[in-house]
XYZ file of C-alpha atoms in Angstrom:
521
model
C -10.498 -7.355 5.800
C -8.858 -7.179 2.353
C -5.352 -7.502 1.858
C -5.834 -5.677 -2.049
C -3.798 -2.681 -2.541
C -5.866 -0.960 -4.168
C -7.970 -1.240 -0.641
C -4.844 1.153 0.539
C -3.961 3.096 -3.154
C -4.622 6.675 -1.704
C -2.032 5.916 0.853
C 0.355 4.233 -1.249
C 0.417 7.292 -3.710
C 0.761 9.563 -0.957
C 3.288 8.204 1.032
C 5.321 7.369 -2.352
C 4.711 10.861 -3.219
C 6.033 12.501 0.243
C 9.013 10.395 0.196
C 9.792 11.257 -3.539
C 9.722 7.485 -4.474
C 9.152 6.909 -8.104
C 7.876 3.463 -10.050
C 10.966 3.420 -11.808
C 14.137 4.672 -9.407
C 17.582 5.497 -10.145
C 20.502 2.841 -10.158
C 22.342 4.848 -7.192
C 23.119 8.050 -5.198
C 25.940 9.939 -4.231
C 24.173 11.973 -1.561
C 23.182 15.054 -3.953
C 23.648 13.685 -7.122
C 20.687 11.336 -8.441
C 21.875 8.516 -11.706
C 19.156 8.317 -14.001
C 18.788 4.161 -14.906
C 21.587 2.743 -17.037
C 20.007 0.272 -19.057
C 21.066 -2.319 -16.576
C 19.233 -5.571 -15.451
C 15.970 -4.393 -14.256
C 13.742 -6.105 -11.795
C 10.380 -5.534 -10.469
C 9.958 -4.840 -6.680
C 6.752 -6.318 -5.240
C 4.819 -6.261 -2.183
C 4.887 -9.221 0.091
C 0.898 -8.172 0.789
C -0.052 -8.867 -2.246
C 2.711 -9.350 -4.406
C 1.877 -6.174 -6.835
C 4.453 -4.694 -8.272
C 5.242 -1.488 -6.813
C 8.015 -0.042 -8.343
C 11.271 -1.213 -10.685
C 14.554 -1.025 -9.942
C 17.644 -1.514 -12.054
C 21.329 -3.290 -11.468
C 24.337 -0.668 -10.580
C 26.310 -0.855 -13.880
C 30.665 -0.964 -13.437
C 30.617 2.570 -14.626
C 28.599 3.932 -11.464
C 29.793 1.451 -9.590
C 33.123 3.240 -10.494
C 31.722 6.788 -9.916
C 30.152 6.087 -6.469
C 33.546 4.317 -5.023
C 35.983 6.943 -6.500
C 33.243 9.859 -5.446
C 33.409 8.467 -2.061
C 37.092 8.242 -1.886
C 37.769 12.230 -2.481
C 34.955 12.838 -0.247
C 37.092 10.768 2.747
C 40.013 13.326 2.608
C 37.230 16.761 2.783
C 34.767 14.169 5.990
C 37.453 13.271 7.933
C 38.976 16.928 8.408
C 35.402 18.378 9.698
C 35.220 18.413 13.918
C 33.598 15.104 14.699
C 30.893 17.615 16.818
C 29.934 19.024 13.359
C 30.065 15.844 11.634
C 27.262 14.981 14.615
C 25.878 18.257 13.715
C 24.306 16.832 10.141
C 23.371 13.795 12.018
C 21.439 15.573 14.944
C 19.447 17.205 11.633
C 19.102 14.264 10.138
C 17.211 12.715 12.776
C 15.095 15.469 12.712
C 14.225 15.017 9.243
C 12.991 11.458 10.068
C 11.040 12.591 12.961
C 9.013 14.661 10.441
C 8.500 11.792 8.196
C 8.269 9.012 10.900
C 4.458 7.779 9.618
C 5.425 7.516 6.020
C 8.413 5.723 6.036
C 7.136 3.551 8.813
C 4.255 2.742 6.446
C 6.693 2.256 3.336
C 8.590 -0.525 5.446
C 5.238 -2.047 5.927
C 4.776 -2.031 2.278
C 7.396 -3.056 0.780
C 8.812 -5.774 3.663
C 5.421 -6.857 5.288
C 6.139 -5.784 8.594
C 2.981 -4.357 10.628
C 2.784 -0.621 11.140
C 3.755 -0.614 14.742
C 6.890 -2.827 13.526
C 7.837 -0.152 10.747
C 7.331 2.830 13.015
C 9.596 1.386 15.926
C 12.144 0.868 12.874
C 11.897 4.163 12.017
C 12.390 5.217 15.711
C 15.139 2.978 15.351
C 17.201 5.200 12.906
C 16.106 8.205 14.832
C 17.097 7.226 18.395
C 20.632 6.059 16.352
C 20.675 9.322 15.609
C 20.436 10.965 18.759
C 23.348 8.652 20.190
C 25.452 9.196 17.398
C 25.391 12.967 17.937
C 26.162 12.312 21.342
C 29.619 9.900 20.380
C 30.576 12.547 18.068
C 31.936 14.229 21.246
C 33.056 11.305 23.244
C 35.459 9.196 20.457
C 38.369 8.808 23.486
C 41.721 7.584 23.285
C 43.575 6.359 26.195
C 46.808 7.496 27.826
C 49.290 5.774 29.514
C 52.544 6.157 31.512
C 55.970 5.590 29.298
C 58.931 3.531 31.095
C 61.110 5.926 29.803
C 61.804 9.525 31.013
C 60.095 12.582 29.364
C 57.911 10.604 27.038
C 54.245 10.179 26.609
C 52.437 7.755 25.228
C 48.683 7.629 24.363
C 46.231 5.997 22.167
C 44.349 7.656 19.555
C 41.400 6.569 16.537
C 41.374 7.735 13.229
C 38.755 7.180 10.508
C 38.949 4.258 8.124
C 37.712 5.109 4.717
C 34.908 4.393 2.657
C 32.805 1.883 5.104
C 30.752 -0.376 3.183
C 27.266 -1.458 4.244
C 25.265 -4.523 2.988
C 21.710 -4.801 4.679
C 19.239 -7.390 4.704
C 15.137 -7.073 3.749
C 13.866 -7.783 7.461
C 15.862 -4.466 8.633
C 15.242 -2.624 5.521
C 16.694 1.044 7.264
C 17.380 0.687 10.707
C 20.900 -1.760 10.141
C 21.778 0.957 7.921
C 21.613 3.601 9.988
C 23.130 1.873 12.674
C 26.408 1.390 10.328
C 26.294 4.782 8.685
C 25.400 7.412 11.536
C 28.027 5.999 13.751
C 31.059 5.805 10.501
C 29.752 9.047 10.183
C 31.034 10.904 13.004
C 33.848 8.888 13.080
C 34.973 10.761 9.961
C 33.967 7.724 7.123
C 31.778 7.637 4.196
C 29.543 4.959 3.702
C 27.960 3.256 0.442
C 24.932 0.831 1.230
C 23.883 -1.428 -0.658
C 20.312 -2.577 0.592
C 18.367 -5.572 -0.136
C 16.944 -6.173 -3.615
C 13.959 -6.754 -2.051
C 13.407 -3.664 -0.384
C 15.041 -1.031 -2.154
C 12.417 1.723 -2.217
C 12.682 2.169 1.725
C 16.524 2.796 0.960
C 16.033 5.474 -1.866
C 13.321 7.116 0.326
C 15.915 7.437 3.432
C 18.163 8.915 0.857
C 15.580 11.421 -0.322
C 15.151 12.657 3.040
C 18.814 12.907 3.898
C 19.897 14.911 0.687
C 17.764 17.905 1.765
C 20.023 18.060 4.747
C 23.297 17.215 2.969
C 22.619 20.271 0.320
C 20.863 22.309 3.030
C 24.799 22.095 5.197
C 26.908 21.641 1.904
C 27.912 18.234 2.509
C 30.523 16.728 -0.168
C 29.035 14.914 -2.698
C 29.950 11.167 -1.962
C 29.871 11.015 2.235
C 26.554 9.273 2.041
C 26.325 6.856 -0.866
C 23.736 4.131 -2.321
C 23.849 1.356 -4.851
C 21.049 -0.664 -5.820
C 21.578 -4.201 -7.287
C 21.898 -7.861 -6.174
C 24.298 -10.359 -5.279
C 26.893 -9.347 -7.918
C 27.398 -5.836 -6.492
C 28.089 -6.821 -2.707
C 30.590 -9.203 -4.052
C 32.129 -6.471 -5.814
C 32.466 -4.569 -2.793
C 33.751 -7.027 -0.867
C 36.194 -7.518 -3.286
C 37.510 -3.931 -3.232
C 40.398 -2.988 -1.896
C 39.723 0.496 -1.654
C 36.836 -0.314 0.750
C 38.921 -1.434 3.776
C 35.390 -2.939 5.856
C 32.053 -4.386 5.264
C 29.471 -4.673 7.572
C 27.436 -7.145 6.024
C 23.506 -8.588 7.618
C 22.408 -11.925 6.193
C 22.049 -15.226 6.135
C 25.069 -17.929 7.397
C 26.259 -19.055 4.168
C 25.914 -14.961 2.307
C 28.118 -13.728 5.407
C 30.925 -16.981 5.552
C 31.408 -15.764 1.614
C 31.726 -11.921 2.639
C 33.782 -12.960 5.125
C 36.257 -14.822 3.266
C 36.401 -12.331 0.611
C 37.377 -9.808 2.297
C 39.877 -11.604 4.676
C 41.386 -12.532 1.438
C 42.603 -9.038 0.897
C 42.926 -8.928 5.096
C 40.094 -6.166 4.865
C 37.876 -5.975 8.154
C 34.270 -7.119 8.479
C 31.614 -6.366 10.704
C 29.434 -9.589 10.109
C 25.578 -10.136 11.457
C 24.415 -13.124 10.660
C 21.794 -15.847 11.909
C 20.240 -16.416 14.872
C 18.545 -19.563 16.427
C 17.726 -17.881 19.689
C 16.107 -19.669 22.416
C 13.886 -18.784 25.415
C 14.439 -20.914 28.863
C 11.198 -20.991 30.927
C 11.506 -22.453 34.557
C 8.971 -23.456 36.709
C 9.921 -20.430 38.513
C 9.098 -18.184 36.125
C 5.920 -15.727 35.357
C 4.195 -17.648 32.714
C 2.688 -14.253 31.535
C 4.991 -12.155 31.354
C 6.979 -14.804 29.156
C 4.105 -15.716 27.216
C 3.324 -12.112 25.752
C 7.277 -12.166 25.075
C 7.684 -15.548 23.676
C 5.151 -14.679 21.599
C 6.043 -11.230 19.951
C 9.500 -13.003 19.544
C 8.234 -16.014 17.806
C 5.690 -13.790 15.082
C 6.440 -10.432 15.330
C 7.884 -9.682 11.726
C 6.517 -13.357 10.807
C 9.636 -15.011 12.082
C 11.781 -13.023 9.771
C 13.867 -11.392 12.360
C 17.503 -12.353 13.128
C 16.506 -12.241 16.668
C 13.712 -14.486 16.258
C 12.406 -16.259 19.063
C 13.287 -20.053 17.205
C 13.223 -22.471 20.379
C 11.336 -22.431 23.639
C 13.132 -24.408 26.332
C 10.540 -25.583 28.972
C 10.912 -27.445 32.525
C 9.008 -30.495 32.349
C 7.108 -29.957 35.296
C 5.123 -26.969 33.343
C 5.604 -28.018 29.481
C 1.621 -29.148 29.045
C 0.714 -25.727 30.868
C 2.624 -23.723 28.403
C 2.299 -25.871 25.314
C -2.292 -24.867 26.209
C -1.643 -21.262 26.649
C 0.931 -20.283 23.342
C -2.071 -22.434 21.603
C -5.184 -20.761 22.594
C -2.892 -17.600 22.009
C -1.696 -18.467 18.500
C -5.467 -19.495 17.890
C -6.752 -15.677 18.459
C -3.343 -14.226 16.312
C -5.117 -11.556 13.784
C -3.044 -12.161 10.443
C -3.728 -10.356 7.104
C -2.374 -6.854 6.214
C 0.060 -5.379 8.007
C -1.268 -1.897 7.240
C -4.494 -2.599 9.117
C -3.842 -2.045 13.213
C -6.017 -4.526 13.868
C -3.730 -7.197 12.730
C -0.259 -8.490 14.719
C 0.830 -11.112 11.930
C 1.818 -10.032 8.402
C 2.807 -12.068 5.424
C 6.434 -13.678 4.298
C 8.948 -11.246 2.438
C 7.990 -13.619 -0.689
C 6.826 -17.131 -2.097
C 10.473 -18.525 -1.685
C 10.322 -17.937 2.084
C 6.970 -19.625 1.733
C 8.241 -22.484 0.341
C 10.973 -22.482 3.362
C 8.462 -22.202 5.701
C 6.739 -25.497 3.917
C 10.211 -27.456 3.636
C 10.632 -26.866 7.519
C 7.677 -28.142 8.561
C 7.802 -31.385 5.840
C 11.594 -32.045 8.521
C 9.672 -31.851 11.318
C 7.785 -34.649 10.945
C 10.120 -36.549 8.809
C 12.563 -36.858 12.169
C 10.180 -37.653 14.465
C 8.680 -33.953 15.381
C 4.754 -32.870 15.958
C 3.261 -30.064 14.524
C 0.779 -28.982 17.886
C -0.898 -25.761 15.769
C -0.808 -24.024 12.951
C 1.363 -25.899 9.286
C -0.602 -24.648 6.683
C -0.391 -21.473 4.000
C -3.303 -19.406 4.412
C -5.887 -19.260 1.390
C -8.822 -17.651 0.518
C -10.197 -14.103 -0.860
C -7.878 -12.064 1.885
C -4.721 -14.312 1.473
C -4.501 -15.993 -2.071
C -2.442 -12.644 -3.238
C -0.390 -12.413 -0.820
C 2.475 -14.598 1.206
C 0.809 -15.329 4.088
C 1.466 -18.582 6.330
C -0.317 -20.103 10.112
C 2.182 -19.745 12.725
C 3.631 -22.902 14.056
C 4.113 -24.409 17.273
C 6.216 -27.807 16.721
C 6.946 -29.985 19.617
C 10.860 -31.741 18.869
C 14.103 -32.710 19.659
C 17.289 -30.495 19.702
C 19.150 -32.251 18.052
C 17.353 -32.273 14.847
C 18.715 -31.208 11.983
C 16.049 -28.810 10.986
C 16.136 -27.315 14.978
C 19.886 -26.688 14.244
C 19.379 -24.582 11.053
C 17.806 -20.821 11.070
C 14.655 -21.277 9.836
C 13.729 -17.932 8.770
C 9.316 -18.560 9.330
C 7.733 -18.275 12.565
C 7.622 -21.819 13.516
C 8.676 -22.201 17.234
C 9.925 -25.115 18.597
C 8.894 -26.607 22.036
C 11.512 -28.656 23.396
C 11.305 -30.134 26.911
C 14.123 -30.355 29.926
C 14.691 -31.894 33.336
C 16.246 -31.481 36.358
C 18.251 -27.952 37.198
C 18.422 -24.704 34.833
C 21.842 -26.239 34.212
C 20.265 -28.759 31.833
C 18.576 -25.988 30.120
C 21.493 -23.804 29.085
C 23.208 -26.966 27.649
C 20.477 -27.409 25.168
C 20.194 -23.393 24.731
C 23.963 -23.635 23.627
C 23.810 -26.703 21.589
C 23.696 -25.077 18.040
C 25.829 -23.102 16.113
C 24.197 -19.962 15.940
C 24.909 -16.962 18.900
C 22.962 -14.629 18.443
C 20.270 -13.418 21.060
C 19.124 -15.680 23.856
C 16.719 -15.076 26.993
C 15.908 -16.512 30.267
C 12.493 -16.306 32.151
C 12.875 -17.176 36.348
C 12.205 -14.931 39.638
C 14.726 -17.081 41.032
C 18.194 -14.980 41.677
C 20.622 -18.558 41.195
C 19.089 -19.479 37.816
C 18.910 -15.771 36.282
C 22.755 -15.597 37.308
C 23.759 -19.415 36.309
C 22.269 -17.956 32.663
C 24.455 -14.737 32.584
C 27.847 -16.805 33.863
C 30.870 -17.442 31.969
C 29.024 -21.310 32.106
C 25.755 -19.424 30.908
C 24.272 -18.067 27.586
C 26.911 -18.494 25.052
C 25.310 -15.406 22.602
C 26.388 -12.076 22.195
C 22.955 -10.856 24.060
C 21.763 -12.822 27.126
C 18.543 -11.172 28.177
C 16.331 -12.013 31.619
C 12.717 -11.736 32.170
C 12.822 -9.916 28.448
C 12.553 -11.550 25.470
C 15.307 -12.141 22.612
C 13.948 -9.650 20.552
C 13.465 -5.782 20.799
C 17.456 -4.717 20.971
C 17.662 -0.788 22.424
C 20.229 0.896 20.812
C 22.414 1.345 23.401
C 23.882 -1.620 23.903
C 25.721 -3.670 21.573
C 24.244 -5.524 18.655
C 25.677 -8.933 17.628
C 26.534 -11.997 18.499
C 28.811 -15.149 18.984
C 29.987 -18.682 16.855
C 28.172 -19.070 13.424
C 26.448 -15.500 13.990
C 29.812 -13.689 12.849
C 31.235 -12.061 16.042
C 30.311 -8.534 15.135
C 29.239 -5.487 16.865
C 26.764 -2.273 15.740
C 24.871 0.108 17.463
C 25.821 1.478 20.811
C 28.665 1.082 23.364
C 31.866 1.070 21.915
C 31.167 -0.249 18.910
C 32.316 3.028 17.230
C 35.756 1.347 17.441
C 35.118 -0.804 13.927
C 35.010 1.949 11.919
C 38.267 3.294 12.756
C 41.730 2.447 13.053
C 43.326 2.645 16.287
C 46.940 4.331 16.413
C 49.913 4.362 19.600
C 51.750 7.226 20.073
C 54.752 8.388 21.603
C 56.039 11.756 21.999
C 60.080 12.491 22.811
C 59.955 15.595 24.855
C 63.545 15.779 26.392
C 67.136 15.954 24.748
C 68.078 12.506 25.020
C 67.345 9.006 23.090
C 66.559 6.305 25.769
C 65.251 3.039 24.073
C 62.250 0.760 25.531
C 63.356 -2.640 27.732
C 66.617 -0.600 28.627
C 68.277 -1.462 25.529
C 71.627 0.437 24.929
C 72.462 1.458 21.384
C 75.914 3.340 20.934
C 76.500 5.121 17.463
């Protein structure tokens, strides 16, 4: 097996070429309207496989950076007065449109983030099953009503749409966080402007290619659907503007405690989605298996590079040597190498500065006292020397180590052993700062429910006999502490995008006051 490009150039031209992706793309996109480049910093995107350059891409300048806020602004006042139904309308099409293009895009994600195909098709089927609920909350956005104390008055609740909603998304998630965010603003009446990764902005401008066929096929308003392409300097930028009242913003601790404070500053609102250092508790009740096949996808599926990660392995003493042989004659048969050949379940790191993470990690582990039980080592020879490809890890450690606390973005796992009742278990699970996604594995009834108590998991998703990653749409994304506190996706997350109003309607002749107050004129 190869990991050359050139091994794969008929597909790369032709998915490039279905998906209208160019070597050298424009600066942004107002839904219709394409900006040629501005003469702004450029930078060369590259492939994670083998770290070709694929395409350039160029730094939003403050004119279009102007154009693309004010274009979305007058498109707010024309969004927010269509039916929400045939605001879900373009969606339903939209989804469509991806259905039709599911393969390429799948295998662009691959490309340019390093994901294996299965893992950039189910993100593709991601945005499309987002889709299909969105269409279905166009016609569900409820208010509430309530009984008035005084006589002939009602009083109910209602939502109305925010504004421009601004969307910063991370490389790992190179679509589907977006279209979480913008589907849902969507039919809540909002306009959206992404701004995706630097490192994976072809996947963005290809979404945006397929959804401007619908947009001009329904007459959309130029500036519902927006995109800007730059770095650091143009999320700050829109987390400094005031005429973007939220940010949903996916990264790393320290990007979102910046974004967040920011944008507090001006008291905007934030949807934040940050690390994870999610844990899996196996008792010696449990179905080694089934938790095995779990623990593992967790631990390597996108290399380690998901927020939902599987970071820590909690195991009862009584079974810790079983499980400790099994994950390591498992990670011994892992295929790694290309993640556009099936064959493989391990692709490479998003780059060599995650490499160098990955190397820094494991350089902690041993310097407080850890063992590294397989893997530790960047993979070289003819099929690996181009690209960023690593050994997953299996570490055996403490807790309470310093590197254990941190997100470290690799797929090293760490084995750390307990005693005694499940209790024992959840207070390690809890001890770090992160919230994100946790997981139990037990057939016994008292330990799955001791996990899911107000004294259990203390993350925003608290899975049991599943592992902690793998989200469906329909519930909920996000999680607790350190992780940011915010919510996407399904349920009633619809609720951040728009503001939520009180109202109460007079219908008699006379002016009684709340709490019985009398006020004489």
């Amino acid at each position: 097996m190869k990991t050359n490009l050139s091994f794969n150039e008929n597909l790369v031209v032709s998915v490039f070429g279905k998906l209208r992706v160019a070597k050298e793309n424009p600066s942004y996109c107002t839904g219709r309207e394409w900006a040629p480049v501005h003469g702004g910093t450029a930078w060369e995107v590259t492939t994670p496989i083998t770290n070709e350059v694929i395409g350039k891409a160029e730094d939003l300048n403050d004119e279009g950076y102007e154009k693309v806020v004010k274009t979305a602004q007058e498109a707010f006042k024309e969004w927010r007065m269509v039916p929400a139904p045939k605001r879900g309308e373009i969606i339903r099409q939209y989804g469509l449109e991806l259905r039709k293009y599911k393969r390429e895009l799948g295998i662009l994600v691959s490309i340019e983030c390093g994901k294996i195909l299965q893992e950039g098709l189910g993100e593709v089927q991601e945005m499309i099953d987002i889709c299909d609920f969105a269409v279905g909350q166009s016609r569900q956005l409820y208010g509430f009503t309530m009984h008035s104390e005084r006589p002939q008055h009602r009083m109910y609740e209602q939502y109305h749409p925010l504004g421009p909603v601004g969307i910063i998304s991370a490389f790992n998630f190179p679509v589907a966080v977006w279209a979480w965010n913008a589907m849902i603003a969507a039919v809540c009446g909002d306009v959206t402007i992404w701004k995706p990764s630097e490192k994976a902005p072809l996947t963005a401008i290809a979404c945006f290619r397929i959804l401007g066929d619908v947009l001009e096929r329904n007459d959309v308003p130029e500036g519902v659907f927006n995109l800007v392409i730059g770095g650091r300097d143009i999320g700050k930028k829109m987390s400094e503007d005031m005429r973007i009242p939220l940010i949903s913003a996916t990264g790393s601790i320290p990007m979102g405690k910046k974004v967040g404070a920011t944008v507090a500053a001006r008291l905007g609102k934030t949807i934040l989605e940050l690390g994870g250092n999610n844990a899996i508790i196996i008792t010696p009740d449990s179905d080694l298996e089934m938790a095995m096949r779990a623990t593992v996808f967790g631990a390597v599926g996108t290399t380690g590079q998901r927020c939902t990660s599987t970071r820590r392995l909690i195991i009862h003493e009584n079974i810790y040597d079983k499980v400790v042989e099994r994950l390591t004659n498992i990670y011994k048969t892992l295929s790694i190498g290309d993640p556009l050949d099936e064959k493989n379940l391990v692709g490479p790191m998003i780059d060599q500065q995650a490499v160098k993470k990955y190397l820094h990690a494991l350089e902690e582990i041993e310097r407080e006292g850890g063992e590294i039980i397989y893997g530790g080592e960047v993979l070289k020879g003819d099929e690996y020397d181009k690209g960023n490809y690593v050994l997953p890890t299996l570490a055996s450690v403490q807790n309470h180590y310093a590197i254990v606390q941190e997100e470290t973005f690799a797929p090293i796992l760490y084995l750390i052993r307990y005693s005694g009742e499940v209790k024992n278990a959840i207070a390690i699970h809890n001890d770090v700062k992160q919230g994100l996604s946790s997981a139990i594995f037990t057939n016994n009834l008292r330990e799955s429910e001791a996990f899911l108590s107000h004294e259990g998991s203390d993350c925003g998703i608290a899975n049991v006999n599943i592992g902690t990653s793998g989200a469906e749409i329909g519930g909920a994304f996000g999680g607790e502490k350190e992780t940011g506190g915010g919510r996407e996706s399904g349920s009633d997350a619809w609720k951040a995008y728009m503001r939520r109003q009180t109202n109460t309607i007079n219908y008699g002749t006379s002016l009684p006051l709340a709490q019985g107050i009398e006020f004489d004129v």
